[in-house]
């Protein structure tokens, strides 16, 4: 479905000659913003471990380190580092149920390479910038296809200047890479639904497999896509269109099997198809009787049942990583929320984080998009509702799934994959300008400029962005901490300050990180 036959209001046309220059210009600006952040910021608390794990993937062909995350993003980041004759220290490498030696090996990596480790980290970060640029292009193409050229440019601009995308797009942690690959896979799936050709099956299947290699949360797509296909087929039939359901169903099966093959191939089929009963789980969810998640006990609730002999069509370290991540949430940890520490999380934690860490200008555009939707419903214009189900279903599923984990909350980045889907839908607000002819583009331009200016005002401290609703970044510490505010990424700024103030003694440092800051 194209914008020309699905939009409720015709958009003001943009010169076809101008659009490529605008797109390239925005991509260039985003790349420069990310590139500078990659140089300026010191490694965050998790990056040394991710980089060391990526190096181990290449040099050792093993996937135990940082197994709570699939390896694609860190392997991309580690590739130029491996080619730069990096020094390694694997003396602390060990494996066992629930073990996470990466939090020792990561700091050892920094210590072994000394000051050069910061240059190596910069190379790794630069190598991961293309993930964010891919996300930019998909936001543009999908929004343009749904709502028109102006909406495409609007989505692209929101994405490029989003403080949360800028913040995480400059790290080698997998959140931004997973976000970009998730929306790319979903876009290709939507294109296959529209025109189910074998070429699109291959494209969607391969990219879904790559997306699965970025973050285990995206395993939800294996269940979501068949459901969306069924809904799509049912809605098409209700419109007196009879698609070849059996043929498409076969294509979908091939698509999912291809994605599963890519996922296993990313691990070199290491431990794939192990019987379910052969695993030693450490989480209470998958273990048989483990109740004290800090005790180190192992178990397997599937042993002794008919399920124990079923081969698991996933890499062993992928399965173990999910178990270890689940244990990480189950063990006793404190959640900081609005100035207080709690022994539990909150189902609305991420909604609150979105409310205060997304620019208010973007929220205004979201309200305009909602108004446009209400207007379409009132007028009986449902041209895009089937497409919007495909667009919004991943957003809703990921948000509900992550929010349902209420044992512990800490990081907005856990729901970062919902951002591109929300941004594309928000770009729908460009359709409403024709209803306000006296103001025209100002209805969209003012909140967009506010959003961009608010983000750039805080840059290069994008990770610490908080909107004006709570008083900006200076008040953020009263509401959220950890990777929402301070992830140990500003040590370079501290060094510059100390160089300008050499007599600042005695000096005390409260530091959120794992490696020795004197490096």
Short mmCIF file of C-alpha atoms in Angstrom, two decimals:
data_model
loop_
_atom_site.label_atom_id
_atom_site.label_comp_id
_atom_site.label_asym_id
_atom_site.label_seq_id
_atom_site.Cartn_x
_atom_site.Cartn_y
_atom_site.Cartn_z
CA UNK A 1 0.00 0.00 0.00
CA UNK A 2 1.53 3.29 -1.01
CA UNK A 3 1.03 6.72 0.46
CA UNK A 4 -0.75 7.90 -2.63
CA UNK A 5 -3.69 5.57 -2.16
CA UNK A 6 -3.77 5.16 1.62
CA UNK A 7 -3.51 8.58 3.22
CA UNK A 8 -6.52 10.45 4.44
CA UNK A 9 -5.08 13.85 3.62
CA UNK A 10 -2.78 14.65 0.69
CA UNK A 11 0.56 16.01 1.82
CA UNK A 12 2.30 19.02 0.43
CA UNK A 13 4.74 17.66 -2.11
CA UNK A 14 8.50 17.91 -1.67
CA UNK A 15 10.64 18.38 -4.74
CA UNK A 16 11.83 14.91 -5.82
CA UNK A 17 15.24 16.38 -6.59
CA UNK A 18 15.56 17.79 -3.09
CA UNK A 19 14.67 14.66 -1.12
CA UNK A 20 17.90 12.67 -1.75
CA UNK A 21 19.98 15.65 -0.65
CA UNK A 22 17.93 16.05 2.53
CA UNK A 23 18.23 12.35 3.33
CA UNK A 24 21.98 12.25 2.71
CA UNK A 25 22.43 15.47 4.66
CA UNK A 26 20.58 14.13 7.69
CA UNK A 27 22.51 10.87 7.55
CA UNK A 28 25.79 12.78 7.38
CA UNK A 29 24.84 14.93 10.36
CA UNK A 30 23.86 11.86 12.36
CA UNK A 31 27.11 10.08 11.47
CA UNK A 32 29.14 13.12 12.56
CA UNK A 33 27.23 13.43 15.84
CA UNK A 34 27.74 9.74 16.58
CA UNK A 35 31.36 9.82 15.48
CA UNK A 36 32.19 12.69 17.82
CA UNK A 37 30.41 11.02 20.74
CA UNK A 38 32.43 7.86 20.06
CA UNK A 39 35.65 9.84 20.48
CA UNK A 40 34.61 12.03 23.39
CA UNK A 41 33.11 9.50 25.79
CA UNK A 42 35.06 7.04 27.91
CA UNK A 43 33.99 3.38 27.90
CA UNK A 44 30.77 2.85 29.79
CA UNK A 45 30.44 0.20 32.48
CA UNK A 46 29.53 -2.57 30.02
CA UNK A 47 31.61 -1.73 26.95
CA UNK A 48 34.97 -3.24 28.02
CA UNK A 49 33.24 -6.56 28.58
CA UNK A 50 31.43 -6.38 25.25
CA UNK A 51 34.62 -5.55 23.36
CA UNK A 52 36.61 -8.29 25.08
CA UNK A 53 33.79 -10.74 24.35
CA UNK A 54 33.77 -9.68 20.70
CA UNK A 55 37.51 -10.24 20.47
CA UNK A 56 37.08 -13.70 22.03
CA UNK A 57 34.42 -14.52 19.44
CA UNK A 58 36.91 -13.82 16.65
CA UNK A 59 40.13 -15.11 18.21
CA UNK A 60 38.88 -18.09 20.21
CA UNK A 61 35.69 -18.98 18.36
CA UNK A 62 33.88 -19.19 21.70
CA UNK A 63 30.68 -17.52 22.86
CA UNK A 64 30.59 -17.90 26.65
CA UNK A 65 31.59 -14.30 27.37
CA UNK A 66 28.62 -11.93 27.62
CA UNK A 67 26.31 -14.70 26.51
CA UNK A 68 23.29 -12.81 27.86
CA UNK A 69 23.52 -10.93 24.56
CA UNK A 70 23.92 -12.51 21.10
CA UNK A 71 27.26 -11.67 19.44
CA UNK A 72 26.57 -9.76 16.21
CA UNK A 73 27.00 -6.15 17.37
CA UNK A 74 30.10 -6.81 19.47
CA UNK A 75 31.65 -8.88 16.67
CA UNK A 76 31.14 -6.01 14.23
CA UNK A 77 32.70 -3.63 16.75
CA UNK A 78 35.58 -5.97 17.54
CA UNK A 79 36.57 -6.62 13.92
CA UNK A 80 38.75 -3.49 13.43
CA UNK A 81 40.17 -4.06 16.92
CA UNK A 82 41.23 -7.61 16.10
CA UNK A 83 42.89 -6.29 12.94
CA UNK A 84 44.80 -3.74 15.06
CA UNK A 85 46.96 -6.29 16.93
CA UNK A 86 45.09 -5.97 20.19
CA UNK A 87 46.58 -7.36 23.41
CA UNK A 88 44.49 -9.87 25.34
CA UNK A 89 44.50 -11.46 28.76
CA UNK A 90 42.33 -14.56 29.09
CA UNK A 91 43.71 -15.67 32.46
CA UNK A 92 40.34 -15.09 34.12
CA UNK A 93 38.39 -16.97 31.43
CA UNK A 94 36.36 -19.72 33.05
CA UNK A 95 32.96 -21.25 32.54
CA UNK A 96 30.34 -22.78 34.77
CA UNK A 97 26.64 -22.53 35.53
CA UNK A 98 25.74 -18.86 35.88
CA UNK A 99 29.34 -17.66 35.57
CA UNK A 100 29.99 -14.19 34.16
CA UNK A 101 33.80 -13.75 34.04
CA UNK A 102 33.39 -11.01 31.45
CA UNK A 103 33.10 -8.45 34.24
CA UNK A 104 36.68 -9.28 35.20
CA UNK A 105 38.00 -9.86 31.69
CA UNK A 106 36.62 -6.51 30.47
CA UNK A 107 38.61 -4.45 33.00
CA UNK A 108 41.64 -6.69 32.31
CA UNK A 109 41.31 -5.74 28.63
CA UNK A 110 41.53 -2.05 29.54
CA UNK A 111 44.47 -2.67 31.88
CA UNK A 112 46.38 -4.78 29.34
CA UNK A 113 46.04 -2.24 26.52
CA UNK A 114 46.42 0.85 28.71
CA UNK A 115 45.61 4.20 27.14
CA UNK A 116 45.50 2.58 23.70
CA UNK A 117 42.32 0.82 24.80
CA UNK A 118 40.44 4.10 24.41
CA UNK A 119 41.47 4.34 20.75
CA UNK A 120 40.50 0.71 20.25
CA UNK A 121 37.12 1.46 21.81
CA UNK A 122 36.69 4.38 19.43
CA UNK A 123 37.40 2.13 16.44
CA UNK A 124 34.84 -0.37 17.70
CA UNK A 125 32.24 2.35 18.19
CA UNK A 126 32.81 3.76 14.72
CA UNK A 127 32.36 0.29 13.25
CA UNK A 128 28.89 0.10 14.85
CA UNK A 129 27.64 3.47 13.56
CA UNK A 130 26.24 1.90 10.34
CA UNK A 131 23.60 0.14 12.46
CA UNK A 132 22.08 3.50 13.38
CA UNK A 133 22.30 4.71 9.78
CA UNK A 134 20.43 1.61 8.62
CA UNK A 135 17.74 2.41 11.17
CA UNK A 136 17.57 5.93 9.77
CA UNK A 137 16.93 4.74 6.24
CA UNK A 138 14.29 2.23 7.29
CA UNK A 139 12.43 4.89 9.28
CA UNK A 140 12.43 7.08 6.18
CA UNK A 141 11.37 4.40 3.70
CA UNK A 142 8.66 2.86 5.87
CA UNK A 143 7.16 6.20 6.93
CA UNK A 144 7.23 7.43 3.33
CA UNK A 145 5.50 4.28 2.11
CA UNK A 146 2.76 4.63 4.72
CA UNK A 147 2.18 8.35 4.92
CA UNK A 148 4.11 10.19 2.22
CA UNK A 149 7.36 12.02 1.52
CA UNK A 150 7.01 14.61 4.28
CA UNK A 151 6.34 11.92 6.86
CA UNK A 152 9.41 10.06 5.69
CA UNK A 153 11.58 13.11 6.23
CA UNK A 154 9.89 13.78 9.56
CA UNK A 155 10.59 10.24 10.81
CA UNK A 156 14.18 10.46 9.60
CA UNK A 157 14.74 13.77 11.41
CA UNK A 158 13.23 12.55 14.69
CA UNK A 159 15.39 9.42 14.58
CA UNK A 160 18.62 11.23 13.68
CA UNK A 161 18.32 13.72 16.54
CA UNK A 162 16.71 11.51 19.17
CA UNK A 163 18.92 11.85 22.26
CA UNK A 164 18.35 8.22 23.17
CA UNK A 165 19.35 6.97 19.72
CA UNK A 166 22.40 9.25 19.69
CA UNK A 167 23.42 8.13 23.17
CA UNK A 168 23.30 4.40 22.53
CA UNK A 169 24.25 4.58 18.86
CA UNK A 170 27.70 5.80 19.95
CA UNK A 171 28.33 2.73 22.14
CA UNK A 172 29.19 -0.86 21.18
CA UNK A 173 26.55 -2.19 23.55
CA UNK A 174 23.89 -3.98 21.47
CA UNK A 175 20.86 -1.78 22.17
CA UNK A 176 21.06 0.58 19.18
CA UNK A 177 22.12 -2.20 16.82
CA UNK A 178 19.22 -4.37 17.94
CA UNK A 179 16.86 -1.43 17.54
CA UNK A 180 17.92 -0.82 13.96
CA UNK A 181 17.87 -4.48 12.98
CA UNK A 182 14.47 -5.05 14.61
CA UNK A 183 12.77 -2.34 12.58
CA UNK A 184 14.60 -3.43 9.41
CA UNK A 185 13.39 -7.00 9.84
CA UNK A 186 9.83 -5.83 10.55
CA UNK A 187 9.86 -3.54 7.50
CA UNK A 188 10.98 -6.37 5.23
CA UNK A 189 8.33 -8.64 6.75
CA UNK A 190 5.67 -6.00 5.99
CA UNK A 191 6.94 -5.74 2.41
CA UNK A 192 6.66 -9.51 2.08
CA UNK A 193 3.08 -9.41 3.37
CA UNK A 194 2.22 -6.89 0.65
CA UNK A 195 3.90 -8.82 -2.16
CA UNK A 196 4.87 -12.36 -1.07
CA UNK A 197 7.65 -13.12 -3.53
CA UNK A 198 10.49 -15.54 -2.88
CA UNK A 199 13.02 -12.73 -3.10
CA UNK A 200 11.29 -10.97 -0.23
CA UNK A 201 11.15 -14.23 1.72
CA UNK A 202 14.94 -14.50 1.52
CA UNK A 203 15.47 -10.84 2.43
CA UNK A 204 13.09 -10.90 5.39
CA UNK A 205 14.39 -14.25 6.64
CA UNK A 206 18.05 -13.28 6.48
CA UNK A 207 17.53 -9.94 8.20
CA UNK A 208 15.33 -11.50 10.88
CA UNK A 209 18.14 -13.94 11.56
CA UNK A 210 20.62 -11.08 11.85
CA UNK A 211 18.23 -9.23 14.16
CA UNK A 212 18.04 -12.31 16.39
CA UNK A 213 21.84 -12.16 16.63
CA UNK A 214 21.65 -8.72 18.25
CA UNK A 215 19.31 -9.16 21.23
CA UNK A 216 17.50 -12.17 22.64
CA UNK A 217 14.35 -10.11 23.31
CA UNK A 218 13.70 -10.25 19.58
CA UNK A 219 13.02 -13.99 19.81
CA UNK A 220 9.47 -12.73 20.35
CA UNK A 221 9.32 -12.10 16.59
CA UNK A 222 9.27 -15.85 15.92
CA UNK A 223 5.89 -16.01 17.60
CA UNK A 224 4.63 -12.58 16.57
CA UNK A 225 5.07 -12.90 12.83
CA UNK A 226 2.86 -15.98 12.32
CA UNK A 227 0.15 -14.23 14.36
CA UNK A 228 0.45 -11.08 12.26
CA UNK A 229 0.38 -13.10 9.05
CA UNK A 230 -2.82 -14.81 10.17
CA UNK A 231 -4.40 -11.43 11.02
CA UNK A 232 -3.27 -10.03 7.66
CA UNK A 233 -4.80 -12.94 5.76
CA UNK A 234 -8.05 -12.73 7.72
CA UNK A 235 -8.35 -8.99 7.12
CA UNK A 236 -7.65 -9.38 3.42
CA UNK A 237 -10.45 -11.94 3.14
CA UNK A 238 -12.82 -9.63 4.99
CA UNK A 239 -12.08 -7.12 2.22
CA UNK A 240 -13.14 -9.70 -0.39
CA UNK A 241 -9.52 -10.32 -1.35
CA UNK A 242 -8.57 -14.01 -1.42
CA UNK A 243 -4.81 -14.38 -1.06
CA UNK A 244 -3.11 -17.73 -1.71
CA UNK A 245 -2.97 -18.60 1.98
CA UNK A 246 -1.35 -22.01 1.62
CA UNK A 247 1.42 -20.68 -0.60
CA UNK A 248 2.07 -17.75 1.73
CA UNK A 249 2.00 -20.04 4.76
CA UNK A 250 4.70 -22.19 3.18
CA UNK A 251 6.74 -19.08 2.40
CA UNK A 252 6.39 -17.92 6.00
CA UNK A 253 7.65 -21.27 7.26
CA UNK A 254 10.67 -21.01 4.95
CA UNK A 255 11.24 -17.43 6.12
CA UNK A 256 11.28 -18.43 9.79
CA UNK A 257 13.46 -21.48 9.16
CA UNK A 258 15.91 -19.32 7.23
CA UNK A 259 16.04 -16.87 10.15
CA UNK A 260 16.62 -19.75 12.56
CA UNK A 261 19.44 -21.01 10.33
CA UNK A 262 21.10 -17.56 10.32
CA UNK A 263 20.80 -17.38 14.11
CA UNK A 264 22.50 -20.76 14.54
CA UNK A 265 25.05 -19.96 11.84
CA UNK A 266 26.06 -16.84 13.78
CA UNK A 267 27.22 -19.15 16.58
CA UNK A 268 28.71 -21.68 14.17
CA UNK A 269 25.96 -24.10 15.23
CA UNK A 270 27.81 -24.37 18.57
CA UNK A 271 25.70 -26.64 20.80
CA UNK A 272 22.64 -26.36 18.60
CA UNK A 273 19.94 -29.04 19.01
CA UNK A 274 21.08 -30.12 22.46
CA UNK A 275 18.31 -31.98 24.33
CA UNK A 276 16.41 -29.65 26.62
CA UNK A 277 17.04 -31.91 29.61
CA UNK A 278 20.84 -31.66 29.25
CA UNK A 279 21.04 -28.03 30.38
CA UNK A 280 21.96 -26.89 33.89
CA UNK A 281 19.84 -23.83 34.58
CA UNK A 282 20.47 -21.29 37.33
CA UNK A 283 17.26 -19.27 37.16
CA UNK A 284 14.23 -20.17 39.25
CA UNK A 285 12.11 -19.95 36.10
CA UNK A 286 13.91 -22.72 34.21
CA UNK A 287 15.48 -24.61 37.12
CA UNK A 288 13.61 -27.37 38.89
CA UNK A 289 13.67 -26.33 42.57
CA UNK A 290 15.98 -23.34 42.74
CA UNK A 291 14.40 -20.73 44.97
CA UNK A 292 17.40 -18.81 46.27
CA UNK A 293 18.70 -17.18 43.09
CA UNK A 294 21.91 -16.11 44.85
CA UNK A 295 22.80 -19.64 46.06
CA UNK A 296 24.43 -20.94 42.88
CA UNK A 297 22.13 -23.97 42.76
CA UNK A 298 21.32 -25.47 39.38
CA UNK A 299 18.36 -27.42 38.15
CA UNK A 300 16.22 -28.20 35.15
CA UNK A 301 12.47 -28.34 35.53
CA UNK A 302 12.19 -30.27 32.25
CA UNK A 303 14.23 -33.26 33.41
CA UNK A 304 12.06 -36.29 34.04
CA UNK A 305 9.36 -35.04 31.68
CA UNK A 306 8.66 -35.88 28.06
CA UNK A 307 10.17 -32.51 27.14
CA UNK A 308 13.70 -33.44 28.26
CA UNK A 309 14.54 -35.29 25.03
CA UNK A 310 13.34 -32.55 22.70
CA UNK A 311 16.29 -30.98 20.81
CA UNK A 312 16.44 -27.22 21.24
CA UNK A 313 16.96 -25.63 17.77
CA UNK A 314 19.06 -22.82 19.24
CA UNK A 315 22.78 -22.42 20.05
CA UNK A 316 23.64 -23.62 23.55
CA UNK A 317 25.15 -20.30 24.66
CA UNK A 318 22.06 -18.47 23.42
CA UNK A 319 19.84 -20.67 25.61
CA UNK A 320 22.19 -20.41 28.60
CA UNK A 321 22.35 -16.64 28.11
CA UNK A 322 18.57 -16.35 28.40
CA UNK A 323 18.71 -18.37 31.61
CA UNK A 324 21.50 -16.26 33.11
CA UNK A 325 19.70 -13.06 32.16
CA UNK A 326 16.54 -14.33 33.83
CA UNK A 327 18.50 -15.12 36.99
CA UNK A 328 19.93 -11.62 36.88
CA UNK A 329 16.40 -10.23 37.16
CA UNK A 330 15.33 -12.73 39.80
CA UNK A 331 18.10 -12.14 42.31
CA UNK A 332 17.67 -9.48 44.95
CA UNK A 333 18.53 -6.09 43.50
CA UNK A 334 17.35 -2.61 44.26
CA UNK A 335 15.47 -0.40 41.81
CA UNK A 336 16.05 3.35 42.01
CA UNK A 337 12.89 5.20 41.07
CA UNK A 338 12.00 8.83 41.71
CA UNK A 339 14.53 9.36 44.47
CA UNK A 340 13.94 6.12 46.39
CA UNK A 341 15.31 2.59 46.43
CA UNK A 342 12.88 -0.31 46.19
CA UNK A 343 13.33 -4.07 46.46
CA UNK A 344 11.12 -4.50 43.40
CA UNK A 345 10.35 -2.86 40.07
CA UNK A 346 7.22 -1.26 38.66
CA UNK A 347 5.12 -2.19 35.64
CA UNK A 348 4.95 1.49 34.67
CA UNK A 349 8.69 2.15 35.08
CA UNK A 350 9.37 2.28 31.34
CA UNK A 351 6.31 4.40 30.61
CA UNK A 352 7.55 6.91 33.17
CA UNK A 353 11.06 6.79 31.71
CA UNK A 354 9.64 7.50 28.25
CA UNK A 355 7.65 10.42 29.62
CA UNK A 356 10.74 12.18 30.95
CA UNK A 357 13.49 11.05 28.55
CA UNK A 358 11.77 11.66 25.20
CA UNK A 359 11.73 15.32 24.03
CA UNK A 360 8.45 17.11 24.65
CA UNK A 361 8.40 18.21 21.02
CA UNK A 362 8.29 14.56 20.01
CA UNK A 363 5.45 13.97 22.44
CA UNK A 364 3.52 16.85 20.85
CA UNK A 365 3.99 15.24 17.45
CA UNK A 366 2.70 11.99 18.93
CA UNK A 367 -0.44 13.81 20.10
CA UNK A 368 -0.90 15.18 16.58
CA UNK A 369 -0.52 11.67 15.17
CA UNK A 370 -3.17 10.46 17.61
CA UNK A 371 -5.44 13.33 16.56
CA UNK A 372 -4.94 12.37 12.93
CA UNK A 373 -5.89 8.78 13.75
CA UNK A 374 -9.04 9.89 15.58
CA UNK A 375 -9.93 12.11 12.62
CA UNK A 376 -9.55 9.19 10.21
CA UNK A 377 -11.73 6.95 12.37
CA UNK A 378 -14.37 9.69 12.65
CA UNK A 379 -14.40 10.07 8.87
CA UNK A 380 -14.51 6.33 8.31
CA UNK A 381 -11.14 6.38 6.55
CA UNK A 382 -9.37 3.16 7.50
CA UNK A 383 -6.91 3.00 4.62
CA UNK A 384 -3.85 2.11 6.70
CA UNK A 385 -5.15 0.26 9.72
CA UNK A 386 -3.94 -3.13 8.50
CA UNK A 387 -0.47 -1.71 7.86
CA UNK A 388 -0.45 0.03 11.22
CA UNK A 389 -1.21 -3.24 13.00
CA UNK A 390 2.02 -4.62 11.54
CA UNK A 391 3.85 -1.43 12.54
CA UNK A 392 2.60 -1.15 16.11
CA UNK A 393 2.40 -4.82 17.12
CA UNK A 394 6.18 -5.13 17.78
CA UNK A 395 6.09 -1.92 19.81
CA UNK A 396 3.24 -3.14 22.00
CA UNK A 397 4.62 -6.65 22.43
CA UNK A 398 8.14 -5.53 23.41
CA UNK A 399 6.84 -2.85 25.77
CA UNK A 400 4.41 -5.23 27.49
CA UNK A 401 6.96 -8.04 27.68
CA UNK A 402 9.72 -5.91 29.20
CA UNK A 403 7.33 -4.06 31.52
CA UNK A 404 6.02 -7.37 32.84
CA UNK A 405 9.43 -8.01 34.40
CA UNK A 406 8.81 -6.24 37.70
CA UNK A 407 11.48 -7.88 39.86
CA UNK A 408 13.98 -5.20 38.85
CA UNK A 409 14.03 -2.07 36.66
CA UNK A 410 17.02 0.05 35.71
CA UNK A 411 17.48 0.80 32.02
CA UNK A 412 15.31 2.55 29.43
CA UNK A 413 17.57 0.95 26.82
CA UNK A 414 15.77 -2.35 27.39
CA UNK A 415 12.84 -0.95 25.40
CA UNK A 416 14.93 1.00 22.89
CA UNK A 417 13.73 -1.35 20.07
CA UNK A 418 10.25 0.22 20.30
CA UNK A 419 11.60 3.65 19.31
CA UNK A 420 11.67 3.30 15.49
CA UNK A 421 8.14 1.87 15.39
CA UNK A 422 6.90 4.76 17.50
CA UNK A 423 8.80 7.30 15.41
CA UNK A 424 7.35 5.98 12.15
CA UNK A 425 3.83 6.14 13.57
CA UNK A 426 4.48 9.64 14.96
CA UNK A 427 5.47 10.78 11.46
CA UNK A 428 1.80 10.31 10.60
CA UNK A 429 1.32 13.73 12.20
CA UNK A 430 2.47 15.27 8.92
CA UNK A 431 -0.91 14.28 7.45
CA UNK A 432 -2.77 16.67 9.71
CA UNK A 433 -1.25 19.91 8.43
CA UNK A 434 -3.82 20.22 5.67
CA UNK A 435 -6.51 20.57 8.34
CA UNK A 436 -4.84 23.77 9.54
CA UNK A 437 -4.30 25.64 6.31
CA UNK A 438 -3.53 28.97 7.98
CA UNK A 439 -0.59 27.47 9.84
CA UNK A 440 0.37 24.73 7.40
CA UNK A 441 3.81 23.31 8.10
CA UNK A 442 4.25 25.30 11.33
CA UNK A 443 1.99 22.82 13.08
CA UNK A 444 4.68 20.21 12.53
CA UNK A 445 7.77 22.42 12.30
CA UNK A 446 7.47 24.02 15.74
CA UNK A 447 7.39 20.80 17.81
CA UNK A 448 9.99 19.22 15.51
CA UNK A 449 12.38 22.14 15.96
CA UNK A 450 11.73 22.06 19.70
CA UNK A 451 12.59 18.37 19.77
CA UNK A 452 15.80 18.82 17.77
CA UNK A 453 16.90 21.91 19.70
CA UNK A 454 16.22 20.22 23.03
CA UNK A 455 18.40 17.28 22.03
CA UNK A 456 21.25 19.38 20.66
CA UNK A 457 21.17 21.65 23.71
CA UNK A 458 22.20 18.67 25.84
CA UNK A 459 24.59 17.11 23.29
CA UNK A 460 27.24 15.68 23.74
CA UNK A 461 25.72 14.51 27.04
CA UNK A 462 22.86 12.77 25.25
CA UNK A 463 22.79 9.80 27.63
CA UNK A 464 21.89 12.17 30.47
CA UNK A 465 19.04 13.76 28.51
CA UNK A 466 15.83 14.51 30.42
CA UNK A 467 13.12 16.75 29.05
CA UNK A 468 11.74 19.99 30.42
CA UNK A 469 8.89 18.21 32.19
CA UNK A 470 11.17 17.58 35.18
CA UNK A 471 13.55 20.49 34.66
CA UNK A 472 16.02 18.97 32.22
CA UNK A 473 19.21 16.94 32.80
CA UNK A 474 20.12 18.77 36.01
CA UNK A 475 17.13 17.16 37.72
CA UNK A 476 17.41 13.73 36.15
CA UNK A 477 19.21 12.20 39.13
CA UNK A 478 16.07 12.68 41.18
CA UNK A 479 14.16 10.29 38.93
CA UNK A 480 16.37 7.67 37.18
CA UNK A 481 19.99 6.57 37.37
CA UNK A 482 22.28 3.89 35.85
CA UNK A 483 22.41 3.93 32.03
CA UNK A 484 19.61 6.50 32.01
CA UNK A 485 22.01 9.10 33.41
CA UNK A 486 25.53 8.02 34.34
CA UNK A 487 27.12 4.89 32.90
CA UNK A 488 30.69 5.93 33.64
CA UNK A 489 30.99 7.57 30.21
CA UNK A 490 32.42 10.95 31.27
CA UNK A 491 35.89 10.08 32.58
CA UNK A 492 37.49 11.95 29.69
CA UNK A 493 35.69 15.11 30.80
CA UNK A 494 36.94 14.52 34.32
CA UNK A 495 40.52 14.21 33.08
CA UNK A 496 40.20 17.45 31.12
CA UNK A 497 38.88 19.18 34.24
CA UNK A 498 41.75 17.85 36.35
CA UNK A 499 44.26 19.00 33.74
CA UNK A 500 42.82 22.51 34.05
CA UNK A 501 42.78 22.32 37.86
CA UNK A 502 46.00 20.52 38.86
CA UNK A 503 45.83 21.76 42.45
CA UNK A 504 42.40 20.26 43.17
CA UNK A 505 43.37 18.22 46.19
CA UNK A 506 42.21 16.27 48.06
CA UNK A 507 40.19 14.72 45.25
CA UNK A 508 37.51 12.06 45.77
CA UNK A 509 35.74 10.18 42.98
CA UNK A 510 32.38 8.41 43.06
CA UNK A 511 32.53 6.39 39.85
CA UNK A 512 30.05 4.02 38.19
CA UNK A 513 32.19 1.60 36.25
CA UNK A 514 34.29 -1.56 36.44
CA UNK A 515 37.78 -0.63 35.24
CA UNK A 516 40.31 1.45 37.18
CA UNK A 517 39.60 5.10 36.26
CA UNK A 518 43.28 6.10 36.66
CA UNK A 519 43.95 4.32 33.35
#
